[in-house]
């Protein structure tokens, strides 16, 4: 509850959101100044451009967590709000010759019918109503649109959609991905989702890119811009060990089992009372 209160009510959250987009503008301007051709921004949607805290708040007191059924209902309601500074940032990039690709793990459809892209349509309409520009079927890349078959299984990772932007698969043009923006490290690269040590090592190893487009002679490394999200994310998965409770998956853990492992994960000082 306090995390949701913070996002919805604090000036500090708004400051961090504005700060992230202001930094991203600087990196985009740097790319233009250095004549990087076909500059593209690859950006996540939920808790990056779109504020879904009313949905999260609705779960409080229900003894229920995220569920695809209620989540799809929320998307179809088209009541998502814009993160502070998000609309203006997208307009800034579009006005200056950049291309924005919205890469989200929202599903296209609430059913298995490939002809029924109701969630995609609702997302597009919601974003356009909020003032976002450049939102089309060609720039909105949702989960399942570009996949790969690996060992007989369908891999829907974002990395295939990211690669499609840079290799010309999307619209025939090979874009240079100069900025990645998200609230999750997996919006930047494919990282072990359930290992926080691996995730922290990724951050340390790419420290020069966080907030900065790195240009060296004729090459560059894209900027990674992170929006704050204290409510949910893959980092939480890294707190849990299902085997401790003889469970096959962390998704089978009860709220009390999760709470006990959250408490154990805290680095605490021994207060003398």
PDB file of C-alpha atoms in Angstrom:
ATOM      1  CA  UNK A   1       0.000   0.000   0.000  1.00  0.00           C
ATOM      2  CA  UNK A   2       2.762   2.448   0.912  1.00  0.00           C
ATOM      3  CA  UNK A   3       4.514   1.841  -2.415  1.00  0.00           C
ATOM      4  CA  UNK A   4       1.295   2.681  -4.285  1.00  0.00           C
ATOM      5  CA  UNK A   5       0.750   5.723  -2.056  1.00  0.00           C
ATOM      6  CA  UNK A   6       4.261   6.892  -2.936  1.00  0.00           C
ATOM      7  CA  UNK A   7       3.739   6.617  -6.691  1.00  0.00           C
ATOM      8  CA  UNK A   8       0.323   8.277  -6.589  1.00  0.00           C
ATOM      9  CA  UNK A   9       0.936  10.997  -4.010  1.00  0.00           C
ATOM     10  CA  UNK A  10       4.604  11.923  -3.686  1.00  0.00           C
ATOM     11  CA  UNK A  11       6.325  14.750  -5.465  1.00  0.00           C
ATOM     12  CA  UNK A  12       9.495  12.661  -5.341  1.00  0.00           C
ATOM     13  CA  UNK A  13       8.034  10.066  -7.735  1.00  0.00           C
ATOM     14  CA  UNK A  14       7.067  12.793 -10.200  1.00  0.00           C
ATOM     15  CA  UNK A  15      10.542  14.297  -9.896  1.00  0.00           C
ATOM     16  CA  UNK A  16      12.182  10.975 -10.764  1.00  0.00           C
ATOM     17  CA  UNK A  17       9.876  10.474 -13.746  1.00  0.00           C
ATOM     18  CA  UNK A  18      10.617  13.946 -15.134  1.00  0.00           C
ATOM     19  CA  UNK A  19      14.306  13.402 -14.437  1.00  0.00           C
ATOM     20  CA  UNK A  20      14.348  10.123 -16.394  1.00  0.00           C
ATOM     21  CA  UNK A  21      12.729  11.666 -19.462  1.00  0.00           C
ATOM     22  CA  UNK A  22      14.921  14.790 -19.291  1.00  0.00           C
ATOM     23  CA  UNK A  23      18.025  12.596 -19.254  1.00  0.00           C
ATOM     24  CA  UNK A  24      16.657  10.581 -22.166  1.00  0.00           C
ATOM     25  CA  UNK A  25      16.194  13.793 -24.163  1.00  0.00           C
ATOM     26  CA  UNK A  26      19.872  14.634 -23.643  1.00  0.00           C
ATOM     27  CA  UNK A  27      20.932  11.233 -24.959  1.00  0.00           C
ATOM     28  CA  UNK A  28      18.681  11.616 -27.992  1.00  0.00           C
ATOM     29  CA  UNK A  29      20.109  15.074 -28.721  1.00  0.00           C
ATOM     30  CA  UNK A  30      23.613  13.617 -28.416  1.00  0.00           C
ATOM     31  CA  UNK A  31      22.750  10.969 -31.018  1.00  0.00           C
ATOM     32  CA  UNK A  32      21.451  13.617 -33.416  1.00  0.00           C
ATOM     33  CA  UNK A  33      24.533  15.791 -32.902  1.00  0.00           C
ATOM     34  CA  UNK A  34      26.737  12.818 -33.728  1.00  0.00           C
ATOM     35  CA  UNK A  35      24.762  11.988 -36.880  1.00  0.00           C
ATOM     36  CA  UNK A  36      23.631   8.531 -35.786  1.00  0.00           C
ATOM     37  CA  UNK A  37      21.296   7.443 -38.567  1.00  0.00           C
ATOM     38  CA  UNK A  38      17.767   6.150 -38.030  1.00  0.00           C
ATOM     39  CA  UNK A  39      17.781   6.773 -34.247  1.00  0.00           C
ATOM     40  CA  UNK A  40      15.172   4.778 -32.354  1.00  0.00           C
ATOM     41  CA  UNK A  41      13.920   4.753 -28.777  1.00  0.00           C
ATOM     42  CA  UNK A  42      12.711   1.371 -27.496  1.00  0.00           C
ATOM     43  CA  UNK A  43      10.404   1.906 -24.565  1.00  0.00           C
ATOM     44  CA  UNK A  44       8.258  -0.186 -22.259  1.00  0.00           C
ATOM     45  CA  UNK A  45       4.645   0.721 -21.488  1.00  0.00           C
ATOM     46  CA  UNK A  46       3.439  -0.293 -18.026  1.00  0.00           C
ATOM     47  CA  UNK A  47       4.956   1.771 -15.203  1.00  0.00           C
ATOM     48  CA  UNK A  48       7.198   3.428 -17.793  1.00  0.00           C
ATOM     49  CA  UNK A  49       4.767   5.395 -19.952  1.00  0.00           C
ATOM     50  CA  UNK A  50       1.522   4.147 -18.426  1.00  0.00           C
ATOM     51  CA  UNK A  51       0.530   4.382 -14.758  1.00  0.00           C
ATOM     52  CA  UNK A  52      -1.482   1.342 -13.664  1.00  0.00           C
ATOM     53  CA  UNK A  53      -1.527   2.053  -9.937  1.00  0.00           C
ATOM     54  CA  UNK A  54      -5.358   2.233  -9.803  1.00  0.00           C
ATOM     55  CA  UNK A  55      -5.377  -1.444 -10.831  1.00  0.00           C
ATOM     56  CA  UNK A  56      -2.776  -2.305  -8.193  1.00  0.00           C
ATOM     57  CA  UNK A  57      -4.745  -0.340  -5.593  1.00  0.00           C
ATOM     58  CA  UNK A  58      -7.899  -2.278  -6.465  1.00  0.00           C
ATOM     59  CA  UNK A  59      -6.173  -5.513  -5.397  1.00  0.00           C
ATOM     60  CA  UNK A  60      -5.580  -4.288  -1.847  1.00  0.00           C
ATOM     61  CA  UNK A  61      -7.851  -6.068   0.602  1.00  0.00           C
ATOM     62  CA  UNK A  62      -8.887  -8.747  -1.900  1.00  0.00           C
ATOM     63  CA  UNK A  63      -6.255 -11.316  -0.862  1.00  0.00           C
ATOM     64  CA  UNK A  64      -5.534 -11.619  -4.595  1.00  0.00           C
ATOM     65  CA  UNK A  65      -2.494 -10.681  -6.612  1.00  0.00           C
ATOM     66  CA  UNK A  66      -1.986  -9.964 -10.274  1.00  0.00           C
ATOM     67  CA  UNK A  67      -4.306 -12.057 -12.428  1.00  0.00           C
ATOM     68  CA  UNK A  68      -4.524 -12.020 -16.210  1.00  0.00           C
ATOM     69  CA  UNK A  69      -8.337 -11.917 -16.109  1.00  0.00           C
ATOM     70  CA  UNK A  70      -8.579  -8.770 -13.981  1.00  0.00           C
ATOM     71  CA  UNK A  71      -5.546  -7.261 -15.730  1.00  0.00           C
ATOM     72  CA  UNK A  72      -7.224  -7.659 -19.128  1.00  0.00           C
ATOM     73  CA  UNK A  73     -10.374  -6.074 -17.712  1.00  0.00           C
ATOM     74  CA  UNK A  74      -8.275  -3.110 -16.627  1.00  0.00           C
ATOM     75  CA  UNK A  75      -6.717  -2.753 -20.090  1.00  0.00           C
ATOM     76  CA  UNK A  76     -10.103  -2.937 -21.794  1.00  0.00           C
ATOM     77  CA  UNK A  77     -11.462  -0.250 -19.451  1.00  0.00           C
ATOM     78  CA  UNK A  78      -8.898   2.162 -21.008  1.00  0.00           C
ATOM     79  CA  UNK A  79      -8.445   4.036 -17.736  1.00  0.00           C
ATOM     80  CA  UNK A  80      -4.650   3.824 -17.620  1.00  0.00           C
ATOM     81  CA  UNK A  81      -3.009   7.158 -16.817  1.00  0.00           C
ATOM     82  CA  UNK A  82       0.170   8.686 -18.238  1.00  0.00           C
ATOM     83  CA  UNK A  83       3.385   8.741 -16.216  1.00  0.00           C
ATOM     84  CA  UNK A  84       4.464  12.372 -15.615  1.00  0.00           C
ATOM     85  CA  UNK A  85       6.512  13.667 -18.545  1.00  0.00           C
ATOM     86  CA  UNK A  86       5.831  10.631 -20.741  1.00  0.00           C
ATOM     87  CA  UNK A  87       3.534  12.244 -23.329  1.00  0.00           C
ATOM     88  CA  UNK A  88       5.853  15.219 -23.783  1.00  0.00           C
ATOM     89  CA  UNK A  89       8.885  12.969 -24.166  1.00  0.00           C
ATOM     90  CA  UNK A  90       7.363  10.878 -26.952  1.00  0.00           C
ATOM     91  CA  UNK A  91       6.332  14.074 -28.742  1.00  0.00           C
ATOM     92  CA  UNK A  92       9.894  15.412 -28.347  1.00  0.00           C
ATOM     93  CA  UNK A  93      11.402  12.372 -30.090  1.00  0.00           C
ATOM     94  CA  UNK A  94       8.812  12.325 -32.872  1.00  0.00           C
ATOM     95  CA  UNK A  95       9.229  16.049 -33.544  1.00  0.00           C
ATOM     96  CA  UNK A  96      12.994  15.667 -33.974  1.00  0.00           C
ATOM     97  CA  UNK A  97      13.155  12.848 -36.464  1.00  0.00           C
ATOM     98  CA  UNK A  98      13.390   9.932 -34.080  1.00  0.00           C
ATOM     99  CA  UNK A  99      11.308   6.784 -34.081  1.00  0.00           C
ATOM    100  CA  UNK A 100       9.685   5.339 -30.977  1.00  0.00           C
ATOM    101  CA  UNK A 101       8.855   1.654 -30.651  1.00  0.00           C
ATOM    102  CA  UNK A 102       6.617   0.641 -27.767  1.00  0.00           C
ATOM    103  CA  UNK A 103       7.707  -2.838 -26.638  1.00  0.00           C
ATOM    104  CA  UNK A 104       5.352  -4.284 -24.047  1.00  0.00           C
ATOM    105  CA  UNK A 105       4.491  -7.681 -22.629  1.00  0.00           C
ATOM    106  CA  UNK A 106       0.816  -6.835 -22.744  1.00  0.00           C
ATOM    107  CA  UNK A 107      -0.970  -9.453 -24.808  1.00  0.00           C
ATOM    108  CA  UNK A 108      -2.615  -8.553 -28.108  1.00  0.00           C
ATOM    109  CA  UNK A 109      -5.815 -10.344 -27.259  1.00  0.00           C
ATOM    110  CA  UNK A 110      -7.793 -11.471 -24.226  1.00  0.00           C
ATOM    111  CA  UNK A 111      -8.631 -14.686 -26.111  1.00  0.00           C
ATOM    112  CA  UNK A 112      -6.727 -17.208 -28.215  1.00  0.00           C
ATOM    113  CA  UNK A 113      -8.345 -15.845 -31.348  1.00  0.00           C
ATOM    114  CA  UNK A 114      -5.564 -14.338 -33.532  1.00  0.00           C
ATOM    115  CA  UNK A 115      -8.125 -12.141 -35.293  1.00  0.00           C
ATOM    116  CA  UNK A 116      -9.313 -10.544 -32.059  1.00  0.00           C
ATOM    117  CA  UNK A 117      -6.718  -7.963 -31.048  1.00  0.00           C
ATOM    118  CA  UNK A 118      -8.956  -6.327 -28.464  1.00  0.00           C
ATOM    119  CA  UNK A 119      -6.174  -5.615 -25.961  1.00  0.00           C
ATOM    120  CA  UNK A 120      -3.989  -4.072 -28.661  1.00  0.00           C
ATOM    121  CA  UNK A 121      -6.829  -1.861 -29.872  1.00  0.00           C
ATOM    122  CA  UNK A 122      -7.725  -0.820 -26.314  1.00  0.00           C
ATOM    123  CA  UNK A 123      -4.078  -0.006 -25.563  1.00  0.00           C
ATOM    124  CA  UNK A 124      -3.729   2.060 -28.727  1.00  0.00           C
ATOM    125  CA  UNK A 125      -6.960   3.969 -28.086  1.00  0.00           C
ATOM    126  CA  UNK A 126      -6.040   4.612 -24.443  1.00  0.00           C
ATOM    127  CA  UNK A 127      -2.598   5.935 -25.405  1.00  0.00           C
ATOM    128  CA  UNK A 128      -3.935   8.152 -28.188  1.00  0.00           C
ATOM    129  CA  UNK A 129      -6.571   9.571 -25.834  1.00  0.00           C
ATOM    130  CA  UNK A 130      -3.787  10.403 -23.374  1.00  0.00           C
ATOM    131  CA  UNK A 131      -1.985  12.359 -26.091  1.00  0.00           C
ATOM    132  CA  UNK A 132       0.750   9.919 -27.128  1.00  0.00           C
ATOM    133  CA  UNK A 133       1.805  10.334 -30.759  1.00  0.00           C
ATOM    134  CA  UNK A 134       3.208   7.779 -33.179  1.00  0.00           C
ATOM    135  CA  UNK A 135       1.178   4.909 -31.735  1.00  0.00           C
ATOM    136  CA  UNK A 136       0.365   2.517 -34.591  1.00  0.00           C
ATOM    137  CA  UNK A 137       0.180  -1.214 -35.196  1.00  0.00           C
ATOM    138  CA  UNK A 138       3.700  -0.937 -36.591  1.00  0.00           C
ATOM    139  CA  UNK A 139       5.202   0.733 -33.525  1.00  0.00           C
ATOM    140  CA  UNK A 140       3.211  -1.028 -30.782  1.00  0.00           C
ATOM    141  CA  UNK A 141       4.924  -4.412 -30.383  1.00  0.00           C
ATOM    142  CA  UNK A 142       3.077  -6.600 -27.904  1.00  0.00           C
ATOM    143  CA  UNK A 143       3.800 -10.033 -26.496  1.00  0.00           C
ATOM    144  CA  UNK A 144       3.561 -12.795 -29.080  1.00  0.00           C
ATOM    145  CA  UNK A 145       3.968 -10.613 -32.165  1.00  0.00           C
ATOM    146  CA  UNK A 146       7.534 -11.687 -32.904  1.00  0.00           C
ATOM    147  CA  UNK A 147       8.660 -14.965 -31.328  1.00  0.00           C
ATOM    148  CA  UNK A 148      11.177 -17.750 -31.812  1.00  0.00           C
ATOM    149  CA  UNK A 149      10.845 -21.488 -31.421  1.00  0.00           C
ATOM    150  CA  UNK A 150      13.557 -22.812 -29.108  1.00  0.00           C
ATOM    151  CA  UNK A 151      13.724 -26.514 -28.240  1.00  0.00           C
ATOM    152  CA  UNK A 152      10.128 -26.955 -29.306  1.00  0.00           C
ATOM    153  CA  UNK A 153       8.858 -24.092 -27.148  1.00  0.00           C
ATOM    154  CA  UNK A 154       7.691 -20.631 -28.158  1.00  0.00           C
ATOM    155  CA  UNK A 155       9.929 -17.926 -26.706  1.00  0.00           C
ATOM    156  CA  UNK A 156       8.085 -14.588 -26.425  1.00  0.00           C
ATOM    157  CA  UNK A 157      11.031 -12.646 -24.956  1.00  0.00           C
ATOM    158  CA  UNK A 158      11.222  -8.930 -25.694  1.00  0.00           C
ATOM    159  CA  UNK A 159      14.661  -9.416 -27.231  1.00  0.00           C
ATOM    160  CA  UNK A 160      13.162 -10.781 -30.457  1.00  0.00           C
ATOM    161  CA  UNK A 161      11.075  -7.637 -30.872  1.00  0.00           C
ATOM    162  CA  UNK A 162      14.097  -5.486 -30.036  1.00  0.00           C
ATOM    163  CA  UNK A 163      16.171  -7.286 -32.666  1.00  0.00           C
ATOM    164  CA  UNK A 164      13.363  -6.895 -35.203  1.00  0.00           C
ATOM    165  CA  UNK A 165      13.626  -3.112 -34.813  1.00  0.00           C
ATOM    166  CA  UNK A 166      17.350  -3.095 -35.561  1.00  0.00           C
ATOM    167  CA  UNK A 167      17.447  -5.727 -38.310  1.00  0.00           C
ATOM    168  CA  UNK A 168      14.717  -4.218 -40.471  1.00  0.00           C
ATOM    169  CA  UNK A 169      12.055  -6.846 -39.826  1.00  0.00           C
ATOM    170  CA  UNK A 170       9.492  -4.320 -38.596  1.00  0.00           C
ATOM    171  CA  UNK A 171       9.220  -1.937 -41.540  1.00  0.00           C
ATOM    172  CA  UNK A 172      12.221  -2.665 -43.759  1.00  0.00           C
ATOM    173  CA  UNK A 173      14.431  -0.019 -42.123  1.00  0.00           C
ATOM    174  CA  UNK A 174      17.357  -0.908 -39.882  1.00  0.00           C
ATOM    175  CA  UNK A 175      17.160   1.377 -36.863  1.00  0.00           C
ATOM    176  CA  UNK A 176      19.895   2.233 -34.405  1.00  0.00           C
ATOM    177  CA  UNK A 177      18.502   1.629 -30.921  1.00  0.00           C
ATOM    178  CA  UNK A 178      20.082   4.526 -29.038  1.00  0.00           C
ATOM    179  CA  UNK A 179      17.902   4.490 -25.912  1.00  0.00           C
ATOM    180  CA  UNK A 180      16.115   1.777 -23.966  1.00  0.00           C
ATOM    181  CA  UNK A 181      13.629   2.948 -21.330  1.00  0.00           C
ATOM    182  CA  UNK A 182      11.781   0.811 -18.791  1.00  0.00           C
ATOM    183  CA  UNK A 183      11.011   0.028 -15.170  1.00  0.00           C
ATOM    184  CA  UNK A 184      12.547  -3.445 -15.412  1.00  0.00           C
ATOM    185  CA  UNK A 185      16.093  -4.457 -16.374  1.00  0.00           C
ATOM    186  CA  UNK A 186      14.596  -6.900 -18.863  1.00  0.00           C
ATOM    187  CA  UNK A 187      13.416  -3.872 -20.819  1.00  0.00           C
ATOM    188  CA  UNK A 188      17.106  -3.443 -21.679  1.00  0.00           C
ATOM    189  CA  UNK A 189      18.429  -6.974 -22.039  1.00  0.00           C
ATOM    190  CA  UNK A 190      17.475 -10.592 -21.484  1.00  0.00           C
ATOM    191  CA  UNK A 191      18.535 -11.264 -17.893  1.00  0.00           C
ATOM    192  CA  UNK A 192      17.879 -14.077 -15.431  1.00  0.00           C
ATOM    193  CA  UNK A 193      14.513 -13.009 -14.045  1.00  0.00           C
ATOM    194  CA  UNK A 194      14.798 -14.789 -10.708  1.00  0.00           C
ATOM    195  CA  UNK A 195      18.372 -14.077  -9.643  1.00  0.00           C
ATOM    196  CA  UNK A 196      18.917 -10.671  -8.079  1.00  0.00           C
ATOM    197  CA  UNK A 197      22.689 -11.142  -7.871  1.00  0.00           C
ATOM    198  CA  UNK A 198      22.858 -11.659 -11.639  1.00  0.00           C
ATOM    199  CA  UNK A 199      20.624  -8.644 -12.156  1.00  0.00           C
ATOM    200  CA  UNK A 200      22.792  -6.417  -9.954  1.00  0.00           C
ATOM    201  CA  UNK A 201      25.914  -7.628 -11.774  1.00  0.00           C
ATOM    202  CA  UNK A 202      24.318  -6.634 -15.080  1.00  0.00           C
ATOM    203  CA  UNK A 203      23.815  -3.124 -13.721  1.00  0.00           C
ATOM    204  CA  UNK A 204      27.392  -2.894 -12.434  1.00  0.00           C
ATOM    205  CA  UNK A 205      28.824  -4.173 -15.725  1.00  0.00           C
ATOM    206  CA  UNK A 206      26.814  -1.656 -17.759  1.00  0.00           C
ATOM    207  CA  UNK A 207      27.141   1.255 -15.308  1.00  0.00           C
ATOM    208  CA  UNK A 208      28.456   3.705 -17.934  1.00  0.00           C
ATOM    209  CA  UNK A 209      25.277   3.313 -19.982  1.00  0.00           C
ATOM    210  CA  UNK A 210      22.758   4.098 -17.265  1.00  0.00           C
ATOM    211  CA  UNK A 211      21.444   7.519 -18.200  1.00  0.00           C
ATOM    212  CA  UNK A 212      24.124   8.082 -20.842  1.00  0.00           C
ATOM    213  CA  UNK A 213      24.509   7.353 -24.555  1.00  0.00           C
ATOM    214  CA  UNK A 214      28.142   6.248 -24.882  1.00  0.00           C
ATOM    215  CA  UNK A 215      29.762   7.209 -28.187  1.00  0.00           C
ATOM    216  CA  UNK A 216      33.272   6.002 -29.023  1.00  0.00           C
ATOM    217  CA  UNK A 217      34.653   6.861 -32.450  1.00  0.00           C
ATOM    218  CA  UNK A 218      32.242   5.279 -34.934  1.00  0.00           C
ATOM    219  CA  UNK A 219      30.437   3.028 -32.444  1.00  0.00           C
ATOM    220  CA  UNK A 220      28.033   3.598 -29.574  1.00  0.00           C
ATOM    221  CA  UNK A 221      26.424   1.881 -26.623  1.00  0.00           C
ATOM    222  CA  UNK A 222      22.751   2.711 -25.995  1.00  0.00           C
ATOM    223  CA  UNK A 223      21.575   4.603 -22.945  1.00  0.00           C
ATOM    224  CA  UNK A 224      19.566   2.702 -20.335  1.00  0.00           C
ATOM    225  CA  UNK A 225      16.950   4.843 -18.578  1.00  0.00           C
ATOM    226  CA  UNK A 226      15.083   3.376 -15.599  1.00  0.00           C
ATOM    227  CA  UNK A 227      11.738   4.551 -14.212  1.00  0.00           C
ATOM    228  CA  UNK A 228      11.039   3.835 -10.514  1.00  0.00           C
ATOM    229  CA  UNK A 229       8.621   1.008  -9.743  1.00  0.00           C
ATOM    230  CA  UNK A 230       8.546  -0.110  -6.085  1.00  0.00           C
ATOM    231  CA  UNK A 231       5.306  -2.059  -6.546  1.00  0.00           C
ATOM    232  CA  UNK A 232       6.242  -5.118  -8.627  1.00  0.00           C
ATOM    233  CA  UNK A 233       8.892  -6.529 -10.939  1.00  0.00           C
ATOM    234  CA  UNK A 234      11.166  -9.468 -11.628  1.00  0.00           C
ATOM    235  CA  UNK A 235      13.348  -8.344  -8.721  1.00  0.00           C
ATOM    236  CA  UNK A 236      10.635  -9.611  -6.359  1.00  0.00           C
ATOM    237  CA  UNK A 237      10.919 -13.124  -7.797  1.00  0.00           C
ATOM    238  CA  UNK A 238      14.533 -13.130  -6.659  1.00  0.00           C
ATOM    239  CA  UNK A 239      13.433 -12.884  -3.024  1.00  0.00           C
ATOM    240  CA  UNK A 240      11.682 -16.253  -3.047  1.00  0.00           C
ATOM    241  CA  UNK A 241      12.815 -19.866  -2.786  1.00  0.00           C
ATOM    242  CA  UNK A 242       9.959 -22.255  -3.504  1.00  0.00           C
ATOM    243  CA  UNK A 243      11.949 -25.319  -2.417  1.00  0.00           C
ATOM    244  CA  UNK A 244      12.104 -24.022   1.146  1.00  0.00           C
ATOM    245  CA  UNK A 245       8.369 -24.684   1.426  1.00  0.00           C
ATOM    246  CA  UNK A 246       8.430 -27.827  -0.755  1.00  0.00           C
ATOM    247  CA  UNK A 247       6.720 -25.969  -3.574  1.00  0.00           C
ATOM    248  CA  UNK A 248       7.473 -26.488  -7.273  1.00  0.00           C
ATOM    249  CA  UNK A 249       7.164 -22.819  -8.181  1.00  0.00           C
ATOM    250  CA  UNK A 250       7.300 -19.410  -6.516  1.00  0.00           C
ATOM    251  CA  UNK A 251       3.828 -18.856  -7.943  1.00  0.00           C
ATOM    252  CA  UNK A 252       2.556 -21.507  -5.532  1.00  0.00           C
ATOM    253  CA  UNK A 253       3.809 -19.677  -2.446  1.00  0.00           C
ATOM    254  CA  UNK A 254       1.186 -18.317  -0.051  1.00  0.00           C
ATOM    255  CA  UNK A 255       1.191 -14.647   1.039  1.00  0.00           C
ATOM    256  CA  UNK A 256       2.552 -15.640   4.461  1.00  0.00           C
ATOM    257  CA  UNK A 257       5.354 -17.697   2.889  1.00  0.00           C
ATOM    258  CA  UNK A 258       6.298 -14.779   0.678  1.00  0.00           C
ATOM    259  CA  UNK A 259       6.196 -12.411   3.644  1.00  0.00           C
ATOM    260  CA  UNK A 260       8.582 -14.573   5.665  1.00  0.00           C
ATOM    261  CA  UNK A 261      11.113 -14.610   2.822  1.00  0.00           C
ATOM    262  CA  UNK A 262      10.799 -10.870   2.272  1.00  0.00           C
ATOM    263  CA  UNK A 263      11.600 -10.388   5.946  1.00  0.00           C
ATOM    264  CA  UNK A 264      14.588 -12.746   5.736  1.00  0.00           C
ATOM    265  CA  UNK A 265      15.951 -10.815   2.737  1.00  0.00           C
ATOM    266  CA  UNK A 266      16.233  -7.553   4.665  1.00  0.00           C
ATOM    267  CA  UNK A 267      19.685  -6.317   5.659  1.00  0.00           C
ATOM    268  CA  UNK A 268      19.049  -5.288   9.241  1.00  0.00           C
ATOM    269  CA  UNK A 269      20.899  -3.472  11.983  1.00  0.00           C
ATOM    270  CA  UNK A 270      20.617  -4.937  15.460  1.00  0.00           C
ATOM    271  CA  UNK A 271      18.885  -2.191  17.398  1.00  0.00           C
ATOM    272  CA  UNK A 272      19.586  -2.170  21.122  1.00  0.00           C
ATOM    273  CA  UNK A 273      16.330  -1.417  22.927  1.00  0.00           C
TER     274      UNK A 273
END
